[in-house]
Coordinates of C-alpha atoms in Angstrom, one line a residue:
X1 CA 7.7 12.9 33.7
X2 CA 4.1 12.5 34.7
X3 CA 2.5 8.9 34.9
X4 CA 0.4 7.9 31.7
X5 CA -3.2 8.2 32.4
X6 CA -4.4 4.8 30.4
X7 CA -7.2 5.3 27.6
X8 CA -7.3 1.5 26.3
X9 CA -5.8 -1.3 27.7
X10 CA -6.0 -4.4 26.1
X11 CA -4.8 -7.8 28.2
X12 CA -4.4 -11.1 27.1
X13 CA -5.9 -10.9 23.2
X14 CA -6.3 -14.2 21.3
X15 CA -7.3 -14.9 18.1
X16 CA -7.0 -17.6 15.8
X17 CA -8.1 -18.2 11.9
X18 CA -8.6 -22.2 11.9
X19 CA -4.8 -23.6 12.4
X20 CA -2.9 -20.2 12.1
X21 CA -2.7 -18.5 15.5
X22 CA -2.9 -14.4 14.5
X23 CA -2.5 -13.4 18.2
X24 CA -0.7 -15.0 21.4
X25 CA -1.4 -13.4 24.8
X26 CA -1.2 -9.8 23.6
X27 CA -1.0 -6.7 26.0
X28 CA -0.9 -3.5 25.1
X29 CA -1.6 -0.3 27.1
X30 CA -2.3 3.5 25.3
X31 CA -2.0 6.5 27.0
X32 CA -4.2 9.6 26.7
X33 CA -2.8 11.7 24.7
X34 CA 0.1 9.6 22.6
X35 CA 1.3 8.3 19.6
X36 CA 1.6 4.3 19.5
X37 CA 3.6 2.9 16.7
X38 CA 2.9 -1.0 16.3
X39 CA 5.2 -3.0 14.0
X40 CA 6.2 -6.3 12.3
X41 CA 6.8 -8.7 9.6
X42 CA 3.8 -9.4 7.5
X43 CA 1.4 -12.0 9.2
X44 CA 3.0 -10.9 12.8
X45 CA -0.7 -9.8 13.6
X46 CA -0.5 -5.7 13.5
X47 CA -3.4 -5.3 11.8
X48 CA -5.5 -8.1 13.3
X49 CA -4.6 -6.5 17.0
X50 CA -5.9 -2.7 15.4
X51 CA -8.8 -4.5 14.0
X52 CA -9.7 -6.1 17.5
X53 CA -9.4 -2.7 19.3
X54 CA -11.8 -0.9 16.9
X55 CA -14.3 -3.6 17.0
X56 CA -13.6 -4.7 13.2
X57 CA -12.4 -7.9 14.8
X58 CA -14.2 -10.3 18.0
X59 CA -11.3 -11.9 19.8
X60 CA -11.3 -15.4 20.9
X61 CA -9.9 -14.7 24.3
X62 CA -8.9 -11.6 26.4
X63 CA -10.1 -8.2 27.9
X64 CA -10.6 -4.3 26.7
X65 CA -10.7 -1.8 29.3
X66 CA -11.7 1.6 27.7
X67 CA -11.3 4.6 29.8
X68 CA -11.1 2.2 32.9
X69 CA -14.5 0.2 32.3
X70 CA -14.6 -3.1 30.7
X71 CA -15.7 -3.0 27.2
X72 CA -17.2 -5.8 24.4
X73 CA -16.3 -4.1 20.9
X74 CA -18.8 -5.9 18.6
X75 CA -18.7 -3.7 15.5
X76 CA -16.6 -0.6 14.6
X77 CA -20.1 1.2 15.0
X78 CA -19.9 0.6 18.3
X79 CA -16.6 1.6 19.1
X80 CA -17.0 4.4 17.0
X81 CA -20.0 5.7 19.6
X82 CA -17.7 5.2 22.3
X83 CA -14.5 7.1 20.9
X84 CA -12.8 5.2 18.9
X85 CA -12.6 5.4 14.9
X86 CA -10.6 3.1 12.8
X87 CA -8.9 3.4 8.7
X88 CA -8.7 -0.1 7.9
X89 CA -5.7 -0.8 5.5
X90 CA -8.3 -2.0 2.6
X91 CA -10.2 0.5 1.9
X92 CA -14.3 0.7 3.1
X93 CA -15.6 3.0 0.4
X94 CA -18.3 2.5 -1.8
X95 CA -17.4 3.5 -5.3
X96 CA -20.6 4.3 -6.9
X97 CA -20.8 7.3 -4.2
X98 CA -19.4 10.9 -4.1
X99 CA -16.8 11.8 -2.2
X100 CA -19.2 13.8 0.2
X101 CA -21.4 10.8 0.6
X102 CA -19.1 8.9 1.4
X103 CA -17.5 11.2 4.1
X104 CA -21.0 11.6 5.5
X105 CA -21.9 8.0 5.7
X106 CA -21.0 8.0 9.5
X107 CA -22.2 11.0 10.7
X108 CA -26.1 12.0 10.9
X109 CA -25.4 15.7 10.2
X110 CA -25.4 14.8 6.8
X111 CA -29.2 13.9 6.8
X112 CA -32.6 15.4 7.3
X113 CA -34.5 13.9 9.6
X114 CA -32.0 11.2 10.0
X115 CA -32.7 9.6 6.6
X116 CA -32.8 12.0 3.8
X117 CA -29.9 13.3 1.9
X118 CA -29.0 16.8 2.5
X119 CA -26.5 16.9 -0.5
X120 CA -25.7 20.8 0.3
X121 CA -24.9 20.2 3.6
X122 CA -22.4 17.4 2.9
X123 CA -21.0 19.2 0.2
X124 CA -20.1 21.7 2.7
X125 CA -19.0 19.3 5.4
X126 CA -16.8 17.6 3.2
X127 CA -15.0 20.9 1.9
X128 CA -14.4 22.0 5.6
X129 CA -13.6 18.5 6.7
X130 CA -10.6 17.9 3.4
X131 CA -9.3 21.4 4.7
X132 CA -9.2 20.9 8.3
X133 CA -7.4 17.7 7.5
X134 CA -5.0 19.8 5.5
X135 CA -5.6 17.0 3.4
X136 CA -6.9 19.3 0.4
X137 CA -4.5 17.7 -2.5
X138 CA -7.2 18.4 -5.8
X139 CA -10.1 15.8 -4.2
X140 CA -13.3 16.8 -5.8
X141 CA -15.9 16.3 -3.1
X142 CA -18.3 16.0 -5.8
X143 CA -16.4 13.1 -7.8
X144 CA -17.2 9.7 -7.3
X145 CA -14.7 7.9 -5.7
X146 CA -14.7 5.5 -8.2
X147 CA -13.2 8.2 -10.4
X148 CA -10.4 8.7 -7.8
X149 CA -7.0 7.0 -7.9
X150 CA -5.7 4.9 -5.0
X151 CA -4.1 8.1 -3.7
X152 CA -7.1 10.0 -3.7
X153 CA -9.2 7.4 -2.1
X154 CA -6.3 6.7 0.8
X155 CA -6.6 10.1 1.5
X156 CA -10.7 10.3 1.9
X157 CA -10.4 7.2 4.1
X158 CA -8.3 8.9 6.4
X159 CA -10.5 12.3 6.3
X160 CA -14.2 10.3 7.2
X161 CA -12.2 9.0 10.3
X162 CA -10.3 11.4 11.6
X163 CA -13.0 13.6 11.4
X164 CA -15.0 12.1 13.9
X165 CA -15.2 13.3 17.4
X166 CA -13.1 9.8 18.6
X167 CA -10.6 10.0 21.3
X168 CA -8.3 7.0 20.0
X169 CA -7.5 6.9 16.2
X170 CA -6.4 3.4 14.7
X171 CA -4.5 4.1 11.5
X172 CA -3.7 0.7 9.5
X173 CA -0.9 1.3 7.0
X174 CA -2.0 5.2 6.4
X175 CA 0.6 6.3 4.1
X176 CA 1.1 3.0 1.6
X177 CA -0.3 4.5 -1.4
X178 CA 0.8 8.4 -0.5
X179 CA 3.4 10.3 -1.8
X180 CA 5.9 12.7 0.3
X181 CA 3.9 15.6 0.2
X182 CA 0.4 13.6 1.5
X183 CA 2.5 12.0 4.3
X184 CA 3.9 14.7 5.8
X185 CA 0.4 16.6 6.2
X186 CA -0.7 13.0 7.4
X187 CA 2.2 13.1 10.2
X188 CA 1.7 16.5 10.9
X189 CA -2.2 16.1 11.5
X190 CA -1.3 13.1 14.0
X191 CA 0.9 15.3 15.7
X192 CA -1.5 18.0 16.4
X193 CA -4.2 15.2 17.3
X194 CA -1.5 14.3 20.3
X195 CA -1.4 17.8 21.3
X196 CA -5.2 18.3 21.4
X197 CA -4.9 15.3 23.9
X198 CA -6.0 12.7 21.3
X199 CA -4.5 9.1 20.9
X200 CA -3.5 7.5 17.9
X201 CA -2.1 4.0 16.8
X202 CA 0.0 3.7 13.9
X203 CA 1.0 0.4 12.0
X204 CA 2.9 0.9 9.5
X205 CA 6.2 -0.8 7.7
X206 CA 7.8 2.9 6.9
X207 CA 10.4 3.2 9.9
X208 CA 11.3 7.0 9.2
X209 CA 7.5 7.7 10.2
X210 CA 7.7 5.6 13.4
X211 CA 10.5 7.7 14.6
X212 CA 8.9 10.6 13.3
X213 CA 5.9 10.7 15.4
X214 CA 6.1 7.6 17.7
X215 CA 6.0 7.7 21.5
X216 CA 6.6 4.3 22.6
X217 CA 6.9 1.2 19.8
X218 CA 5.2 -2.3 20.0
X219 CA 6.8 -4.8 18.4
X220 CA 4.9 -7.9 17.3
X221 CA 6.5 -11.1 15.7
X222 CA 4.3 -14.3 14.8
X223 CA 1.2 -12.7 17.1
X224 CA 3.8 -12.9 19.7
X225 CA 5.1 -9.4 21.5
X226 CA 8.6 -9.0 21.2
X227 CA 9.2 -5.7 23.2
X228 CA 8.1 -2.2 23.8
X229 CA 10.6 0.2 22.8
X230 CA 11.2 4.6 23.1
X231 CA 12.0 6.4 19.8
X232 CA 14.5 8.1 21.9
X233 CA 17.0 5.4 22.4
X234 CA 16.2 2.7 19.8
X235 CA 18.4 2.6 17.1
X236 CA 16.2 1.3 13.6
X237 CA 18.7 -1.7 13.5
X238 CA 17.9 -2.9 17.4
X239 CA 13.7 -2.4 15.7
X240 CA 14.3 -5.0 12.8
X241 CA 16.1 -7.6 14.9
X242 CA 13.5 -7.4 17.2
X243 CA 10.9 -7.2 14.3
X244 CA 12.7 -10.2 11.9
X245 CA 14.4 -12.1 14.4
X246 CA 17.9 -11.6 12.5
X247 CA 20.1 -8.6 11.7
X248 CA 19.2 -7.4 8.5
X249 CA 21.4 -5.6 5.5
X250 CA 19.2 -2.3 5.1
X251 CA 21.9 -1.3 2.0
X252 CA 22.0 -4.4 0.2
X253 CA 19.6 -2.5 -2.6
X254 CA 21.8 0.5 -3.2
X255 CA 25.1 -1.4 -3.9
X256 CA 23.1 -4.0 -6.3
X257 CA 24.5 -5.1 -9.4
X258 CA 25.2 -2.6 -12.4
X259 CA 24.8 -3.7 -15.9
X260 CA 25.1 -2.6 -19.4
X261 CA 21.4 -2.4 -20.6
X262 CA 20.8 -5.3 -23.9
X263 CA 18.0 -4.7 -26.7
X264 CA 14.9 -3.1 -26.0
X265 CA 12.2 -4.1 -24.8
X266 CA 9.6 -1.5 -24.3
X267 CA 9.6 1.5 -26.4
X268 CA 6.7 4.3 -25.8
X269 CA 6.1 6.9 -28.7
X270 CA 3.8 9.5 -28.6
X271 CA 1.5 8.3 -25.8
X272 CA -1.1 10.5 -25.0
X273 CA -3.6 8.8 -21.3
X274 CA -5.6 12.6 -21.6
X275 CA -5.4 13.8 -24.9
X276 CA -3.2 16.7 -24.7
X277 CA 0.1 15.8 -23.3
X278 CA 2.3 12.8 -24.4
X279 CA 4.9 10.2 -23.4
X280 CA 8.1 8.8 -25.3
X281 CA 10.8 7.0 -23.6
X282 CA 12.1 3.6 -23.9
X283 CA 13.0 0.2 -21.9
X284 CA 16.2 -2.3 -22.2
X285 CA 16.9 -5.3 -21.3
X286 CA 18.7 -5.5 -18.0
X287 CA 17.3 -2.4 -17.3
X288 CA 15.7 -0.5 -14.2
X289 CA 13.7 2.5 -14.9
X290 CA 12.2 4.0 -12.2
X291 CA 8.8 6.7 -13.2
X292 CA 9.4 9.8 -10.0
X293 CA 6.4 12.4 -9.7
X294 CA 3.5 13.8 -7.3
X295 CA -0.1 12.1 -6.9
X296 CA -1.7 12.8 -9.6
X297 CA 0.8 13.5 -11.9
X298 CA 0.0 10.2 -14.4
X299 CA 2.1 7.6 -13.8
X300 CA 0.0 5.0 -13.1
X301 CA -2.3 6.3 -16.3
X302 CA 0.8 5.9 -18.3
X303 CA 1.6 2.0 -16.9
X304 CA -2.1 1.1 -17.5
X305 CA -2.1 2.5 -20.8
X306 CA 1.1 0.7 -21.8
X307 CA -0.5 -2.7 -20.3
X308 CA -3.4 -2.1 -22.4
X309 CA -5.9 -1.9 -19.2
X310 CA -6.8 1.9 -20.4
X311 CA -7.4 3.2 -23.6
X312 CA -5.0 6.5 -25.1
X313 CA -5.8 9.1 -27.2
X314 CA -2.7 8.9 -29.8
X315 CA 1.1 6.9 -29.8
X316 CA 2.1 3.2 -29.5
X317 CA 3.4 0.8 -27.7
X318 CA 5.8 -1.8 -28.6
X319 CA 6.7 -4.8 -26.9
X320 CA 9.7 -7.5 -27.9
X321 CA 8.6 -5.7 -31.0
X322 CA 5.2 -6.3 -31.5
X323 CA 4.3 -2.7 -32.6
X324 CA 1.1 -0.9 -31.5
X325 CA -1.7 -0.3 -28.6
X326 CA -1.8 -3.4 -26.4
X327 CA -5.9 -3.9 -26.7
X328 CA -6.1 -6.0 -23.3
X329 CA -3.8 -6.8 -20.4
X330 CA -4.2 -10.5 -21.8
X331 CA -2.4 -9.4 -24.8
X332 CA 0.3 -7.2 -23.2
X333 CA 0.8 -10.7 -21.0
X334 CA 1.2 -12.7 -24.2
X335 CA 3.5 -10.3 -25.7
X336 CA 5.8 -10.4 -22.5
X337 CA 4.5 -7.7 -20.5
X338 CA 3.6 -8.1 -16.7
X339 CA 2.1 -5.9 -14.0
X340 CA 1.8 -5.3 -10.3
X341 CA -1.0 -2.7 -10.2
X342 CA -1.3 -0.3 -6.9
X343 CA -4.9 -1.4 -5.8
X344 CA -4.5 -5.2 -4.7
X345 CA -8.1 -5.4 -4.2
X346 CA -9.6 -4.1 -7.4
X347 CA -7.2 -5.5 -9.7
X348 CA -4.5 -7.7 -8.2
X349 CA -6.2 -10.6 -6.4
X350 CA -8.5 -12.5 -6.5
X351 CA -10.2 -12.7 -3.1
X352 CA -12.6 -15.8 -3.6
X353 CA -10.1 -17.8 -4.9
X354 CA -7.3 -20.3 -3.1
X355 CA -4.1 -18.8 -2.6
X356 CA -2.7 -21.7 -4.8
X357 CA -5.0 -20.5 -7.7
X358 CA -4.5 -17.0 -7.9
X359 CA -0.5 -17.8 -8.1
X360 CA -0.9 -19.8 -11.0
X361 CA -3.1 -17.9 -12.9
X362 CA -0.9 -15.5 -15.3
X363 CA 1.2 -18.6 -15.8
X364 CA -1.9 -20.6 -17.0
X365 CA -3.3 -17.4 -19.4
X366 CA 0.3 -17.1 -20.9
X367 CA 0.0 -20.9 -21.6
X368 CA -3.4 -20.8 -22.8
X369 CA -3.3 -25.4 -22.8
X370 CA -6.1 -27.0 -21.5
X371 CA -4.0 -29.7 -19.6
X372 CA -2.5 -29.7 -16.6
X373 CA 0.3 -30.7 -14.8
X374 CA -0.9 -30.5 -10.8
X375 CA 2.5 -31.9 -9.7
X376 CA 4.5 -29.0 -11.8
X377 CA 1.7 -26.5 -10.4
X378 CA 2.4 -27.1 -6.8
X379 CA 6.3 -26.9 -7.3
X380 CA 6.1 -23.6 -8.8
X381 CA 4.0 -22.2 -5.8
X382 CA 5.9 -23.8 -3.2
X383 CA 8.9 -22.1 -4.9
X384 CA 7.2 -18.9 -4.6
X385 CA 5.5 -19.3 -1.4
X386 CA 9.7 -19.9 -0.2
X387 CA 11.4 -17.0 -2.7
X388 CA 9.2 -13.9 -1.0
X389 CA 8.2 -15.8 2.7
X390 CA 4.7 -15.3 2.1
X391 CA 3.1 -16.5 5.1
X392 CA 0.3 -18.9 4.9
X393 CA -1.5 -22.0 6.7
X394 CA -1.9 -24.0 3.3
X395 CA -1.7 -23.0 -0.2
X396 CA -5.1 -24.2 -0.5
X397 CA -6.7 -21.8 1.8
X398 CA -8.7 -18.5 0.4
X399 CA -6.7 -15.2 -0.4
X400 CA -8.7 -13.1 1.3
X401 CA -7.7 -14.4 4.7
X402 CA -4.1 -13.1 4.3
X403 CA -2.8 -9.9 6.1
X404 CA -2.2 -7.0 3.4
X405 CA 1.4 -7.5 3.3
X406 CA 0.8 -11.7 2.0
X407 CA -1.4 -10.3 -0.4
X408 CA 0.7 -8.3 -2.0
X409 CA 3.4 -11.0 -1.9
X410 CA 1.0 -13.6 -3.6
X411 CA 0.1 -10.6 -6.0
X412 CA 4.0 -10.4 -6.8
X413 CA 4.7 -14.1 -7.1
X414 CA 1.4 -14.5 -9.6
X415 CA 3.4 -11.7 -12.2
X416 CA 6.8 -13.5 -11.6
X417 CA 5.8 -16.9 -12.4
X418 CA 4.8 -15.8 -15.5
X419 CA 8.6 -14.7 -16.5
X420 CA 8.1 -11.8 -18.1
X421 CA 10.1 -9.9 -20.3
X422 CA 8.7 -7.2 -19.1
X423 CA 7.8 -5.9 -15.6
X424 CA 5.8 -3.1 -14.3
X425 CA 5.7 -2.9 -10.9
X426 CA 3.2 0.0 -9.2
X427 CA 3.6 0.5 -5.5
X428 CA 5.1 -3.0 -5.5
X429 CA 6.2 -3.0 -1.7
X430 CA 3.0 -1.5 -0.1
X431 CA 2.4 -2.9 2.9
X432 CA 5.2 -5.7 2.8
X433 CA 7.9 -5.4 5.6
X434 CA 11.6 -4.4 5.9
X435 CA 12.6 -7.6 5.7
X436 CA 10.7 -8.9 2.7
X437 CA 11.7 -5.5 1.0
X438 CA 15.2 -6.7 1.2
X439 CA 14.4 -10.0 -0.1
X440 CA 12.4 -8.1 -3.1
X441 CA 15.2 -5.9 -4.1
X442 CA 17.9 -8.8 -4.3
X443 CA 14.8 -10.9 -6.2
X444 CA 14.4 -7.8 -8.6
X445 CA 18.0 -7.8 -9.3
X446 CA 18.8 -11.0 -10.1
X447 CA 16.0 -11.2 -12.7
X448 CA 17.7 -8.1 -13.9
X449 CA 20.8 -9.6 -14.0
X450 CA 19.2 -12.5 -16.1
X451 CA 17.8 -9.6 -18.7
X452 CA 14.7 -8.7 -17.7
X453 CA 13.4 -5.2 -18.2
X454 CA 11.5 -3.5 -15.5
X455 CA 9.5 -0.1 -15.0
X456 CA 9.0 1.0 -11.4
X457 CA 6.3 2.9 -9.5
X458 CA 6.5 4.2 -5.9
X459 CA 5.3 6.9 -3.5
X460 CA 9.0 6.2 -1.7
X461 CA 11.2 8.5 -3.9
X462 CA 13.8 6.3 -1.8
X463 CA 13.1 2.9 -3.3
X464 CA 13.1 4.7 -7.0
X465 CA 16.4 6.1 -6.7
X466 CA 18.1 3.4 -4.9
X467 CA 16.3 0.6 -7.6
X468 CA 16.5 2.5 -10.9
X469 CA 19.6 2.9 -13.5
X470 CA 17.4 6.0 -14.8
X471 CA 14.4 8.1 -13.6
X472 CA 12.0 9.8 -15.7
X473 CA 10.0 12.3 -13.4
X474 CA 6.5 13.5 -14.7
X475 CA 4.2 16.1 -14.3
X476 CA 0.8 16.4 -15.6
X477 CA 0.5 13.3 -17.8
X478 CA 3.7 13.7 -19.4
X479 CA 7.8 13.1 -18.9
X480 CA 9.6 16.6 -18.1
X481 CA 12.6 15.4 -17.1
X482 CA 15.0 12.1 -17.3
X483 CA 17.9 11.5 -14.9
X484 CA 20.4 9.4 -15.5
X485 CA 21.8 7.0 -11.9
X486 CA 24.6 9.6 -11.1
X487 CA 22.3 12.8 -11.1
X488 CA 19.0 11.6 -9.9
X489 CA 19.0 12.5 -6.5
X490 CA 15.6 13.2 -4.1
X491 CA 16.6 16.6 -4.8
X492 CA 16.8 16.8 -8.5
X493 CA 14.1 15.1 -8.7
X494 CA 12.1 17.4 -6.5
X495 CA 13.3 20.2 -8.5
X496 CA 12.4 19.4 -11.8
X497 CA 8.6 18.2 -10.3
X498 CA 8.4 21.7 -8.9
X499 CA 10.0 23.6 -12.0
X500 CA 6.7 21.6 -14.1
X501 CA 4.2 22.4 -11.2
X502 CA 5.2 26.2 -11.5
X503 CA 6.8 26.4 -14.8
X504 CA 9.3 28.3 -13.7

């Protein structure tokens, strides 16, 4: 085996946030030509190292050698120039923009003269760089990408950067909002990057993709590294102890608790997201039911509609029996109703506000008293902060500063506290590691157990078959199939969202 010709090496990378230490003495060397997989627990500091390679993030302390010669990153401009491009794990698009504005935005072939617009030519750049990609999964390059869903705009993040001329590609949680069929054209774009000599770091919590593509595996814990392991001979169980610190049950979720579903809570009729095709189904108590289908096919339109943050064309919604259309996410809350929406950012957290605050706040809308009891306040987030090990330096510190993975966990404990009868989660585990995803499941269960009702959403066909008591796989904005626990199967499932897309 021939030595590894190094491409970045990285040596001894601080960084610190006011008390909380993100990184601690961090070395990491890539090779030309190979696939890096870097994992962790949320807060470990995956994506603060990725960030500090592409020039996103200034370390305190430490050294980058790129291509042998010492290099000062001060903006992912500048590493871009010198070869290496970066998807950050929030997304950098701006919405009010076209899909082939936005995937021209870092390259000057998309302008005259370097400063006006040449819309044709980016129209046909785009086309040519969505199909070189093999990315091409119904993206409009002439859509704004405001009009996309989280999916689509996952997707054009990845495109703009790995369609620059870079030699190291930094991918920060690639495939969290993507479905089967996105991810393997992701991984098999990666590999063929690799075999045109390119590099390419990975972070991501999905361990079937590290082994998938992966050359070598960093392991961070608590900004600390914890090893550097081969595919070849780790097993995933010797990955999470490294990862967690402790052995972890990885089957806890498929032998939970099964229960004979109560009154119902939820009942769709009729709904129609588009105006043509329509939704009926309904919820019970002590009930998983888990919504299976491709990007695009209108799941999360149907959630939004039944929360009341979209508008339908026709049917109703009831909720502990309050017939009709919810008119507001407030009202869907008052009536019992809950949910975790896939895009954190947009519509889950509140960035500008404490960590402490952002918990509380469905708790104080469902209330809707002007007093308050500050004492009470800080148990209940100190009981959430401990139920889902959300990692933070004070409760009283901003949101924003979290990794993606805390977010998401604050994002979760705000809809729990609330004690819903109703829960819709979508994409509830994006970004959160294998260990918190064990602690989920058993959380989701027990308020199962206790009667709750709960609709789930996810890219993972895994975690909606192992979570749900029934699955309802759709197709083009309506329901074509339900599968009762015993039958629904990743094959089934696939089968009848084939059978829809063909109609045969």
């Amino acid at each position: 085996m021939s030595e590894m010709v190094s491409l970045l090496k990285a040596s001894g990378i601080e960084k610190s946030y006011g008390a909380t230490r993100a990184l601690a003495g961090v070395d990491i060397n890539i090779g030309r030509g190979e696939v890096v997989a870097l994992v962790g627990e949320n807060g470990a500091g995956k994506s603060t190292l990725g960030k500090v390679l592409a020039g996103a993030v200034t370390p305190d302390s430490g050294t980058l050698l790129f291509e042998g010669e010492e290099v000062t990153f001060r903006s992912t401009a500048e590493a871009l120039a010198r070869g290496v491009a970066i998807v950050l794990q929030e997304f950098n698009l701006i919405p009010e923009m076209t899909v082939a504005e936005n995937l021209s935005l870092t390259s000057p072939a998309g302008y005259r003269w370097g400063w006006w617009r040449n819309s044709r030519h980016q129209l046909t750049r785009a086309r040519a760089a969505i199909v070189a990609a093999s990315m091409d999964f119904g993206i409009d390059p002439e859509a704004l990408v405001s009009e996309l869903s989280v999916a689509q705009q996952q997707i054009v993040e990845i495109v703009r950067s790995l369609s620059a001329d870079a030699k190291l590609f930094i991918l920060d949680e690639p495939t969290a909002a993507l479905g089967r069929r996105e991810t393997e054209a992701l991984l098999d774009l990666i590999r063929s990057l690799r075999d045109d000599g390119r590099s390419v770091v990975i972070v991501t919590h999905r361990l079937d993709e590290v082994f998938a593509v992966a050359d070598r595996i960093y392991v961070l814990r608590d900004g600390v590294p914890r090893g550097e392991f081969d595919p070849a001979s780790t097993s995933v169980d010797t990955l999470i102890n490294a990862m967690v610190g402790r052995d972890l049950d990885q089957k806890m979720h498929d032998s939970r608790t099964i229960r004979e579903p109560g009154e119902v809570v939820l009942s769709v009729d009729s709904v129609s997201v588009d105006g043509s095709a329509e939704c009926s189904f309904e919820i019970r108590r002590g009930e998983i039911v888990g919504l299976a289908g491709l990007v695009g096919s209108g799941r999360t339109e149907l959630a939004r509609a039944i929360f009341g943050a979209d508008r339908v064309s026709s049917g109703s919604v009831t909720i502990n029996g309050k017939h009709g259309l919810m008119r507001s996410p407030l009202g869907a809350v008052r009536a019992g109703a809950a949910m975790v929406s896939e895009d954190r950012k947009a519509q889950g957290l509140h960035t500008g506000l404490s960590i402490h605050d952002n918990i509380v706040l469905t708790h104080l809308a469902k209330r809707g008293k002007f007093w308050l009891n500050l004492r009470k306040l800080d148990a209940m987030v100190r009981g959430q902060v401990e139920d889902l090990r959300i990692k933070i330096g004070g409760s009283w510190l901003d949101a924003g500063v979290l990794s993606g993975g805390n977010q998401q966990k604050v994002v979760l404990a705000k809809w729990l506290l609330s004690k819903p009868d109703l829960l819709i989660l979508d994409e509830p585990t994006r970004g959160i590691d294998v260990g918190a995803r064990a602690e989920f499941y058993r959380l989701i269960d027990a308020l199962v157990s206790d009667g709750m009702a709960v609709l789930v959403i996810s890219s993972e066909l895994q975690e909606v078959l192992a979570l749900s008591d029934r699955v309802l796989v759709m197709s083009r904005g309506t329901i074509v199939a339900e599968l009762p626990r015993d039958e629904a199967t990743e094959e089934a499932v696939l089968a009848q969202t084939e059978i829809a897309a063909t109609g045969t």
